[in-house]
Coordinates of C-alpha atoms and ligand atoms in Angstrom, one line a residue:
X291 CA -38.2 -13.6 -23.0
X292 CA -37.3 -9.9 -23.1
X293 CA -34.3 -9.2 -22.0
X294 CA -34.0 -6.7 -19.3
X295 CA -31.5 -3.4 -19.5
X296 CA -29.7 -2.3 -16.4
X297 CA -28.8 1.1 -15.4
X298 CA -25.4 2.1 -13.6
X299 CA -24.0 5.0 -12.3
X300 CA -20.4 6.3 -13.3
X301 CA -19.3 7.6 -10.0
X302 CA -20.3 5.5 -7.8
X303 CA -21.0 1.6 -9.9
X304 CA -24.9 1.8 -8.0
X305 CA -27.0 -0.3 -10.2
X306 CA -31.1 0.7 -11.0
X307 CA -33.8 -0.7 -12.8
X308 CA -34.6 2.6 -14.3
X309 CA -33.0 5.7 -15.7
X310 CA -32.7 8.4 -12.9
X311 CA -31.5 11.9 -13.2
X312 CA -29.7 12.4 -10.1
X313 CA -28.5 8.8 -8.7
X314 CA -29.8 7.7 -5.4
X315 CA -26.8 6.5 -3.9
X316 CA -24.4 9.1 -4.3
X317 CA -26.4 12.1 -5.3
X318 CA -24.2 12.7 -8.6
X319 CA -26.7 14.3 -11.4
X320 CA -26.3 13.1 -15.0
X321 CA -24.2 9.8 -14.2
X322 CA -26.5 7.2 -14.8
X323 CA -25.5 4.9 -17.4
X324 CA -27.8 2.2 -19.6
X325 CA -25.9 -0.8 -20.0
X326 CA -27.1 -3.1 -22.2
X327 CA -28.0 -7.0 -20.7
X328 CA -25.2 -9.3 -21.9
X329 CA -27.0 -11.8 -24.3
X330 CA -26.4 -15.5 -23.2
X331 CA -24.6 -16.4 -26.9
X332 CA -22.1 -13.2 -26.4
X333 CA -20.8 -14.6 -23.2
X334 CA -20.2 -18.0 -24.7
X335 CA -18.1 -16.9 -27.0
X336 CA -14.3 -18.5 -25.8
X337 CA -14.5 -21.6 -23.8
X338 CA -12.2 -19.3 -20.4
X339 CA -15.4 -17.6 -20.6
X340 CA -17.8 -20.4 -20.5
X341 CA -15.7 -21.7 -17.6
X342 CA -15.7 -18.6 -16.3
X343 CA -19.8 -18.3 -16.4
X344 CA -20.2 -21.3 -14.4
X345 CA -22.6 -23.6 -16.3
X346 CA -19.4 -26.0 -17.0
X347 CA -18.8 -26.5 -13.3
X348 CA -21.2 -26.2 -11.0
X349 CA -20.1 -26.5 -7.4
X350 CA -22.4 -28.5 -4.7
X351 CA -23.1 -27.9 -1.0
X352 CA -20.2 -29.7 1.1
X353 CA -20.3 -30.3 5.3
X354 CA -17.6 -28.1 6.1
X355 CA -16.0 -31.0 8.4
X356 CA -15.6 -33.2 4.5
X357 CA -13.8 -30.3 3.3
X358 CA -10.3 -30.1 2.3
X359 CA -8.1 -27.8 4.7
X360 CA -4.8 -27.9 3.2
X361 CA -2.8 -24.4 3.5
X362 CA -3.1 -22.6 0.6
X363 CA -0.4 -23.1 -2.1
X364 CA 1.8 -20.6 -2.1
X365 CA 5.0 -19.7 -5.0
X366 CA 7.7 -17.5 -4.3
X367 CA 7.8 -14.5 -6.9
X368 CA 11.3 -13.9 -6.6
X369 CA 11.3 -10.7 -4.9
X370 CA 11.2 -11.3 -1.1
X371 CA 9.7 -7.6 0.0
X372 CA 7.0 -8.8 -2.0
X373 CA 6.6 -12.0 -0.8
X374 CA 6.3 -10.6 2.4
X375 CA 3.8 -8.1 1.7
X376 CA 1.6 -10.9 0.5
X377 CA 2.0 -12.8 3.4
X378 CA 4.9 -15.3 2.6
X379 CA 4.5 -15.8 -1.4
X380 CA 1.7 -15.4 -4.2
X381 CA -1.2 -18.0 -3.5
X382 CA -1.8 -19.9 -6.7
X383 CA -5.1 -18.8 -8.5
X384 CA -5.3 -15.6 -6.8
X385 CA -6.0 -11.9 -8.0
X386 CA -3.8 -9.2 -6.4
X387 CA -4.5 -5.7 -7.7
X388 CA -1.4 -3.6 -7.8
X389 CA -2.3 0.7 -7.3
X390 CA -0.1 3.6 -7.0
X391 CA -0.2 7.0 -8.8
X392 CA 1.4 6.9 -12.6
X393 CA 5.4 6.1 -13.0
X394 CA 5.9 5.1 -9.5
X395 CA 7.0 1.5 -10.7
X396 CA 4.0 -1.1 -11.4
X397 CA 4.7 -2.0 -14.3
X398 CA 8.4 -2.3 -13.6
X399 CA 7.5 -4.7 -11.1
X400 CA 5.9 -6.7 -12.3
X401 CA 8.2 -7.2 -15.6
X402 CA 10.8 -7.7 -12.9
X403 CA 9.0 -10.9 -11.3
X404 CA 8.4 -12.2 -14.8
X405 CA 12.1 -12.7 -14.5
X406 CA 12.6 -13.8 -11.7
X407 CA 9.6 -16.6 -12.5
X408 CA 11.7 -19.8 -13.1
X409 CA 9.5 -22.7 -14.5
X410 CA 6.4 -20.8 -14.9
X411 CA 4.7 -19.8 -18.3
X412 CA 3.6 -15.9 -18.0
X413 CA 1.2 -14.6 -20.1
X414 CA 2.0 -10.1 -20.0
X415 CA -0.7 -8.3 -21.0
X416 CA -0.2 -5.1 -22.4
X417 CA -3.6 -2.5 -22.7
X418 CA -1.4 0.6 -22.4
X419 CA 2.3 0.2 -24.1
X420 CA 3.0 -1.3 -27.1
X421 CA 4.7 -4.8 -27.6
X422 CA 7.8 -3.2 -28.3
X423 CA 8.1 -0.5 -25.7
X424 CA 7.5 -3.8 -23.5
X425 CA 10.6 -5.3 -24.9
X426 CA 12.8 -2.7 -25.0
X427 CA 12.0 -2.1 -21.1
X428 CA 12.6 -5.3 -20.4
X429 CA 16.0 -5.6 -22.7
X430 CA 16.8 -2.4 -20.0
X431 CA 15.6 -4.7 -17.2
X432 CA 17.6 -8.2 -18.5
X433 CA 14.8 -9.4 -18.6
X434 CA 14.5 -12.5 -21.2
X435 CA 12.7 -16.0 -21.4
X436 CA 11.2 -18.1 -23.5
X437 CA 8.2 -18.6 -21.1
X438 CA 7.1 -15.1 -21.4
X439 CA 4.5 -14.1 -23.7
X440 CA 3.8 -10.9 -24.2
X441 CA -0.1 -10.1 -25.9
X442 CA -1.0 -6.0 -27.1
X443 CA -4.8 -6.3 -26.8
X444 CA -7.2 -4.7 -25.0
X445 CA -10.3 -6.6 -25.9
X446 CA -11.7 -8.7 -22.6
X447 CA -12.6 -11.9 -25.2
X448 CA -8.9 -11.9 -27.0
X449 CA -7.4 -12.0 -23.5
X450 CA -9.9 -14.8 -22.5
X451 CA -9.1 -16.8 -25.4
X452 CA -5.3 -16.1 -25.3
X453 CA -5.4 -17.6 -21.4
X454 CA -7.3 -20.1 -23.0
X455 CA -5.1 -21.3 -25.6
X456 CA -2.0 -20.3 -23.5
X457 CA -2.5 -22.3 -20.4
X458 CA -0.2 -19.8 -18.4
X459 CA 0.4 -19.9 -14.6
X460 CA 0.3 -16.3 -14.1
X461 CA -1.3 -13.5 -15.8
X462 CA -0.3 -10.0 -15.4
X463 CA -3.2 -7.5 -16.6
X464 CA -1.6 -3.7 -17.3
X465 CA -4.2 -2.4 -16.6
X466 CA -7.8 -2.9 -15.7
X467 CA -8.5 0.2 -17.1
X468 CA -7.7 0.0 -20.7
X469 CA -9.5 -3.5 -21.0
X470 CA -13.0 -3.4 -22.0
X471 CA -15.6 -6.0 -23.1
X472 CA -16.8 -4.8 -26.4
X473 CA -21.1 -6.2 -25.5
X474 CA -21.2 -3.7 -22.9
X475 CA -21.5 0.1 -24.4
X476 CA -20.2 1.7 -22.0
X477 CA -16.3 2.7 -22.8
X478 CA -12.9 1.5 -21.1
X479 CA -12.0 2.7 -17.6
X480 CA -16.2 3.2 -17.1
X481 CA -17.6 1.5 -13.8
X482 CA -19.5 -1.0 -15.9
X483 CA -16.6 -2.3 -17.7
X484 CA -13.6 -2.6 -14.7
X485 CA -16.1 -4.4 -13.0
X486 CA -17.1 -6.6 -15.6
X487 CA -13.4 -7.1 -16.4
X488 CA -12.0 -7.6 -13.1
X489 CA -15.1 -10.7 -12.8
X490 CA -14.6 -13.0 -15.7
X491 CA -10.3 -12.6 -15.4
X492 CA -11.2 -13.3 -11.8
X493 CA -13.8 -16.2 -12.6
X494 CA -11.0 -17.3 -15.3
X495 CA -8.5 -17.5 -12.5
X496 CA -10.0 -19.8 -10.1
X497 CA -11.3 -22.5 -12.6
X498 CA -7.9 -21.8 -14.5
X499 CA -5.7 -22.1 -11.5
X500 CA -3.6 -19.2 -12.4
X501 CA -2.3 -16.9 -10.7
X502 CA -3.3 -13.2 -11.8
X503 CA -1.5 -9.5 -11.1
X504 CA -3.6 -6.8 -11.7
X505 CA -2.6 -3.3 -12.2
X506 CA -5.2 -0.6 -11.1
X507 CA -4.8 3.0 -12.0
X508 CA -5.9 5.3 -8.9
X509 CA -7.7 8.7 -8.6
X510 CA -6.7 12.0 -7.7
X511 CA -7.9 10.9 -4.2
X512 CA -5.3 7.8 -4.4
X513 CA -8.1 4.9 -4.1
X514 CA -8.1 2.8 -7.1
X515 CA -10.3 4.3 -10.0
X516 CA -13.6 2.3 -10.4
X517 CA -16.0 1.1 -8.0
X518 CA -15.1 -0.1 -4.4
X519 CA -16.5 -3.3 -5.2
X520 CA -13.0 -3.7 -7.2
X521 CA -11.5 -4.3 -3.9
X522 CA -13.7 -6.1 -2.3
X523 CA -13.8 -8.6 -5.5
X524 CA -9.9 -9.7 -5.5
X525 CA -7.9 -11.5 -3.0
X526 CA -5.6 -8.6 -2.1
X527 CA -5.2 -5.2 -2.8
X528 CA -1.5 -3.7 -2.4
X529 CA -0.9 0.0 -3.0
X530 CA 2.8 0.9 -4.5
X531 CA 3.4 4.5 -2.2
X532 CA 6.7 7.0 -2.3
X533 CA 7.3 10.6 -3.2
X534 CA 8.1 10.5 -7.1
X535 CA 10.8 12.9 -6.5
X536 CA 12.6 10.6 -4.2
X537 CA 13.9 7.1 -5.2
X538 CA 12.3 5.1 -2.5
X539 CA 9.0 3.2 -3.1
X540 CA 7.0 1.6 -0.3
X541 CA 4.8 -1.4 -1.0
X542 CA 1.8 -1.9 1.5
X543 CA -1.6 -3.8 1.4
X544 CA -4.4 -3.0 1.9
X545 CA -6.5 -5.9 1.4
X546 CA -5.1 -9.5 2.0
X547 CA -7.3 -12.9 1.7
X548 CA -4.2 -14.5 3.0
X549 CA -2.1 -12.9 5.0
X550 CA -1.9 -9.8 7.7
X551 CA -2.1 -6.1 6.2
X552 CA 0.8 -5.1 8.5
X553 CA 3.9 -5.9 6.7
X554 CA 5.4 -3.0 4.2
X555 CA 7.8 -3.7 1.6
X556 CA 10.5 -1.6 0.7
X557 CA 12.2 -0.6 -3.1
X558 CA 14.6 1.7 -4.7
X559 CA 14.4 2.6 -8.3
X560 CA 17.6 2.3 -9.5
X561 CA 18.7 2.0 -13.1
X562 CA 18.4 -1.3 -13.3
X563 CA 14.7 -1.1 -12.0
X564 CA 13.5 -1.5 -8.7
X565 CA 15.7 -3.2 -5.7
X566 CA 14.9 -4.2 -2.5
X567 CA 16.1 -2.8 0.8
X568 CA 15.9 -5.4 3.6
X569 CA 16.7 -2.3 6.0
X570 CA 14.4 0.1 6.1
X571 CA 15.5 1.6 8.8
X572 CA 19.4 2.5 7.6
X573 CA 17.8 3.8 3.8
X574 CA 15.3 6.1 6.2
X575 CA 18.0 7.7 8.1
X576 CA 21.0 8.4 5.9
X577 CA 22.0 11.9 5.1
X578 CA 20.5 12.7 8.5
X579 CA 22.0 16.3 10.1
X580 CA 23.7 15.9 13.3
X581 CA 23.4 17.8 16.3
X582 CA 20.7 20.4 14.9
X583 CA 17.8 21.9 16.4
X584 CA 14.0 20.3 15.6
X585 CA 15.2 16.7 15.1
X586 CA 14.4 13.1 16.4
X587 CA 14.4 9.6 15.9
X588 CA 10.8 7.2 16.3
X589 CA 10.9 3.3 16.1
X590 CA 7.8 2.4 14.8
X591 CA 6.6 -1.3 14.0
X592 CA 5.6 -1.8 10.3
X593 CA 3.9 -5.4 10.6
X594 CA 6.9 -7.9 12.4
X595 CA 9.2 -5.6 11.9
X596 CA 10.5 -2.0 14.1
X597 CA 11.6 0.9 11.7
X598 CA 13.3 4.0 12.7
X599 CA 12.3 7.2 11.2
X600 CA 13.3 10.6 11.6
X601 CA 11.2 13.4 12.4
X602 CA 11.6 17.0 11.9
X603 CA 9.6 19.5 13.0
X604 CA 10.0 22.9 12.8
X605 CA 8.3 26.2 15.0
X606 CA 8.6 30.0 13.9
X607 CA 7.0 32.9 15.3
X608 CA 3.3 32.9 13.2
X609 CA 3.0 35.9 10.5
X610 CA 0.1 38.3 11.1
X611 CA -2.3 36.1 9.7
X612 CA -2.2 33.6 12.8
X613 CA -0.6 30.2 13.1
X614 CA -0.2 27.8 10.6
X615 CA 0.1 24.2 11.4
X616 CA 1.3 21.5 8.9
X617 CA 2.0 17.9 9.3
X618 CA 3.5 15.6 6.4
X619 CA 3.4 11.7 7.3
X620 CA 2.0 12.0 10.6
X621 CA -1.8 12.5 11.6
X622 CA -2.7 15.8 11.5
X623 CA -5.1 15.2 14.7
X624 CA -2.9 13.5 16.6
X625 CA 0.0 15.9 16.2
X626 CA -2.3 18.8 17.0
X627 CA -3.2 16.8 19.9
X628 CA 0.3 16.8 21.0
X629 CA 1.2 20.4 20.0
X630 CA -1.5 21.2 23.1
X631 CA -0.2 18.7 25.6
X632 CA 3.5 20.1 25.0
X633 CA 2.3 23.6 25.4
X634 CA -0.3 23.0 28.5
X635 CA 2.0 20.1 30.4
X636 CA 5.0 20.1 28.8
X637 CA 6.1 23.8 29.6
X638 CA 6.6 24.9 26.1
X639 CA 4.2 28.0 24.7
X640 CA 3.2 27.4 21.3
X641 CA 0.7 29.3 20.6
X642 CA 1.6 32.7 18.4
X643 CA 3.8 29.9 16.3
X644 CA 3.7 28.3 13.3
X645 CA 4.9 24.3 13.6
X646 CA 5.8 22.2 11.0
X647 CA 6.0 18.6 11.2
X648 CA 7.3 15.6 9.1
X649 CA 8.4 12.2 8.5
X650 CA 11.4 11.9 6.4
X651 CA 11.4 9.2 3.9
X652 CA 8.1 9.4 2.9
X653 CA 7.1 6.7 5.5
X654 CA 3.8 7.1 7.3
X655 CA 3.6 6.6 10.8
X656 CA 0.3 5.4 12.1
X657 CA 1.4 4.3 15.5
X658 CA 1.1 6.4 19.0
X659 CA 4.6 4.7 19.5
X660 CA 6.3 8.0 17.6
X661 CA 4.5 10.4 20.1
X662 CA 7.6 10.8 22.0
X663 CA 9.8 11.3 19.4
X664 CA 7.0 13.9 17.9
X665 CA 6.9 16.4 21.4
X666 CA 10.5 15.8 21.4
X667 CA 11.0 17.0 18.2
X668 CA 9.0 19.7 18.2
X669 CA 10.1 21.0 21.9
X670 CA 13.9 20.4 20.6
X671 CA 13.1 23.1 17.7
X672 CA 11.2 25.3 20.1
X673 CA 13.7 25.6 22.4
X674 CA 16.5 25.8 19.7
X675 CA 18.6 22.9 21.3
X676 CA 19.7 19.7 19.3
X677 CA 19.3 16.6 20.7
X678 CA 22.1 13.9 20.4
X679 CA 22.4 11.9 17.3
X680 CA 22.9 9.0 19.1
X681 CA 19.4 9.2 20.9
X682 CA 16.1 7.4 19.9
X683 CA 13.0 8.1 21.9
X684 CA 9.7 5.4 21.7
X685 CA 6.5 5.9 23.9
X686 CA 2.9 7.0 23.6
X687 CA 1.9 10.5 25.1
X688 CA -1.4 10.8 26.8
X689 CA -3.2 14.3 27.6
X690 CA -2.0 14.3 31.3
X691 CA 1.4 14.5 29.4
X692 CA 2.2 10.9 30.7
X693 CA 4.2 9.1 28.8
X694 CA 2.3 5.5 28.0
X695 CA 4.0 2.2 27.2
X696 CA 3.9 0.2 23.8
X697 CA 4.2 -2.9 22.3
X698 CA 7.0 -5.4 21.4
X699 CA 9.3 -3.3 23.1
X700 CA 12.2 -5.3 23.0
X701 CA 12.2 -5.8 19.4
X702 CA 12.3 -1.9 19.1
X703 CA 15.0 -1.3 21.3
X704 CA 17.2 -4.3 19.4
X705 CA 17.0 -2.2 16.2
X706 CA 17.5 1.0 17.9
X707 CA 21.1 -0.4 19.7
X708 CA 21.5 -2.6 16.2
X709 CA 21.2 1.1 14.3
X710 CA 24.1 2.2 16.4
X711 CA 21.9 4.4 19.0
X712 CA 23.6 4.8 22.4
X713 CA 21.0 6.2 24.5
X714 CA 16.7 5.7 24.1
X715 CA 14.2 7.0 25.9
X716 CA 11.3 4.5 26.7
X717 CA 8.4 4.6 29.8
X718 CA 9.6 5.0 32.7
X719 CA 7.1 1.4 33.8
X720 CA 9.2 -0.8 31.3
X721 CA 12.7 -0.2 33.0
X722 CA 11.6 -3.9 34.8
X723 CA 10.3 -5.3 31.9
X724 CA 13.1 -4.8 29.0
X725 CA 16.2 -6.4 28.6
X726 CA 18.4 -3.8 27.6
X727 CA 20.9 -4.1 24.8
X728 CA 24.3 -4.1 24.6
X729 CA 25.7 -0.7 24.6
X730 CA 22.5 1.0 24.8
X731 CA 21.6 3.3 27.9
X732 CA 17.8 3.2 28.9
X733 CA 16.0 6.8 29.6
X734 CA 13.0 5.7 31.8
X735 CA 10.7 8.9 31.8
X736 CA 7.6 9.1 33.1
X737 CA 6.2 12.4 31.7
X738 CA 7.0 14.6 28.8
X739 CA 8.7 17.3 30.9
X740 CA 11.3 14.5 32.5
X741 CA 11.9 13.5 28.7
X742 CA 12.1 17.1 27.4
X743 CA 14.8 17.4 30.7
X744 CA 16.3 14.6 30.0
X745 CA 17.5 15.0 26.1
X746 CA 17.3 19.0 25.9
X747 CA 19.6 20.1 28.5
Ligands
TYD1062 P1 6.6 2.4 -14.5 O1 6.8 1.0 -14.0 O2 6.3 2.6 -15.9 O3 5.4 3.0 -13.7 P2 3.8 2.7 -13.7 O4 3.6 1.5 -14.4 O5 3.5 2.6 -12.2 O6 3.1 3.9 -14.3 O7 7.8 3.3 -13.9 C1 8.4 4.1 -14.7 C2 9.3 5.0 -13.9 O8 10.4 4.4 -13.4 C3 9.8 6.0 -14.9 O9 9.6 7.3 -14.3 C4 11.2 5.7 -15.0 C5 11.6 4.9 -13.8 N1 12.5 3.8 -14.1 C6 13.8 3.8 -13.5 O10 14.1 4.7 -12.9 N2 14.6 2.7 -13.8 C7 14.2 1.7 -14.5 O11 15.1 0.7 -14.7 C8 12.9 1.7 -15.1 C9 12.5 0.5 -15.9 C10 12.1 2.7 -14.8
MG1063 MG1 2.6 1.2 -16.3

């Protein structure tokens, strides 16, 4: 039988059964790609990959009443801001692809929790340093066990047959993008081959029972570089976020089989590689000034749990060449939105100003529950008057100016008075609703101009 050729694109992973000039999925000219049909002896060639193909075990039809609904089994990897961010452990013979932008700490990660492994063979494969950059890191990292293996090889068979001759428990792949399979022509990092990759390790993982940790690289737009069907393909899909410049590192997924997408976890680099910080909330606001104009404090809820953040904004009479408007971890939308409600209900005239707004920490708040704290914010730098240090504002703003109630208020305010906050401003409707913590004085408002009277006397 002939065997058939397949086309691809480059940009986008679309597959044809011709060549094309211009692909018809994304438009792109010149980007179609021949990839040649894998011949059934070349994908035979280790027995991980025979497994992986499926002729050795073929699965049959079950009634989904006969089938077996045990939770899934989970393993602790040692680092609980992980953990969490998975959803309460790794799930055995899993794929988790790790993203983030070069140096902000995958790999150190993960050479961490091959440490913190106990009992569990790991199998470390390297496409991109050498064995011995590996070991030197991890001499820096303490990290040292027998049960580590450590393979240099980038060829997609080689790492087949070392799972297969290895038997590990996890797998750590670093990264998809340097492994290719050497049937397909196309070269490394190329649609054809991340998604050819990421399918047998992936196939290899279920019928192996391991568990595997997948390093992605991402593009300049911050998605992970190959085709989306990468994503869709594994079980979860965390992205490894910070400012490079700045030691903090926020873990967050985007993608998870087995868990919620809420939770974040948060890391230091340090010396010693990366540590956790179980509160958030104290890292985000130390070295915060007191008593100074264009400050205030959110509490936004990352998953199960509330975070404080500080935000600072910052108006200035506009240059001759009109108003500029910038916003750094906060919509850009929504804070327009609310530089319009201050000015029309709120009593404040912006326009003929510039207003700068941001999130310090490089935390990225996502949640109408730091509205309040936004207008404040902004109207405290307007007007050139500080609010207290000790004050914490929460609330949704709607056009009319109203100020809206949130969710899981209670647990806000608790970390707000836990903090060491004496006075927060909340919706006025709640004042029934909330048990109020100790030492914490409640600022029921019900529209922006009450909270801007309120805090900015
Ligand atoms: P790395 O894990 O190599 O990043 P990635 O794999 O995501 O590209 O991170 C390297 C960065 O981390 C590098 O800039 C140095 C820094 N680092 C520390 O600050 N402390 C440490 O103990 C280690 C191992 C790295
Ligand atoms: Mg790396």
């Amino acid at each position: 039988m002939k065997e058939k050729t397949k086309f691809f694109c480059k940009e986008c992973g679309n597959e044809t059964h011709k060549w094309f000039g211009q692909c018809p999925a994304c438009g792109n000219w010149n980007t179609i790609v021949e990839a040649p049909a894998v011949s059934a002896s070349s994908k035979q060639k280790s027995g991980a990959a025979k497994a992986a193909s499926g002729a050795a075990l073929r699965n049959r039809p079950r009634p989904i009443t006969e089938l077996d609904s045990q939770e899934e089994l989970r393993f602790s990897t040692g680092i609980g801001e992980l953990d969490r961010v998975l959803g309460g452990g790794a799930v055995i013979g899993s794929m988790v692809l790790f993203g983030g932008a070069p140096g902000i700490g995958k790999s150190t990660l993960l050479l961490q929790i091959c440490g913190l492994l106990r009992g569990q063979k790991i199998l470390y494969v390297t496409g991109e340093e050498s064995a011995r950059q590996l070991k030197l890191r991890a001499q820096r990292l303490g990290v040292e066990r027998d049960a580590i293996y450590v393979l240099a090889e980038t060829n997609l068979d080689n790492v087949l047959a070392s799972i297969d001759d290895l038997a590990p428990d996890v797998v750590i792949i670093d990264s998809i993008q340097t492994m290719f399979n050497g049937d397909l022509s196309s070269g490394p990092g190329s649609v054809t081959q991340v998604k050819d990759c990421t399918m047998a390790l992936m196939q290899t993982a279920k019928a192996g029972g391991f568990t595997c940790f997948v390093v992605g690289h991402i593009n300049k737009d911050g998605a992970i570089a190959g085709p989306k069907v990468l994503e869709h393909m594994v079980d979860c899909v965390l992205y490894f976020e910070g400012d490079r410049a700045m030691s903090y590192r926020i873990l967050r997924a985007a993608k998870n089989r087995f868990g919620s997408t809420n939770e974040i976890g948060v890391f230091e680099m340090a010396d010693k590689g990366l540590v956790e910080v179980p509160n958030p909330s104290e890292m985000l606001l130390s070295g915060r000034p007191k008593n100074c104009p264009g400050n205030c404090v959110a509490c936004v809820m990352e998953g199960s749990r509330p975070i404080l953040a500080e935000i600072q904004a910052l108006v200035a009479p506009a240059g001759f060449s009109g108003a500029r408007r910038n916003t750094n971890g906060l919509d850009y939308n929504r804070t327009m939105l609310l530089l319009a409600v201050l000015d029309k209900r709120g009593g404040i005239s912006l326009s003929g100003c510039d207003a700068y707004v941001n999130v310090i920490g490089g935390l990225e708040l996502d949640e109408p529950a730091a509205d309040l704290a936004t207008v404040l914010a902004i109207a405290s730098s307007a007007k050139e008057r500080a609010i207290g240090a000790d004050t914490a504002a929460i609330g949704e703003v709607g056009l009319t100016g109203e100020v809206r109630s949130v969710s899981n208020v209670s647990q806000r305010l608790t970390e707000v008075a836990r903090l060491g906050f004496k006075r927060c401003v909340i919706p006025a409707h709640l004042r029934g609703e909330v048990k109020t913590p100790e030492g914490l004085q409640l600022i029921p408002v019900r529209n922006i101009r009450e909270a801007i009277d309120a805090v900015l006397v």
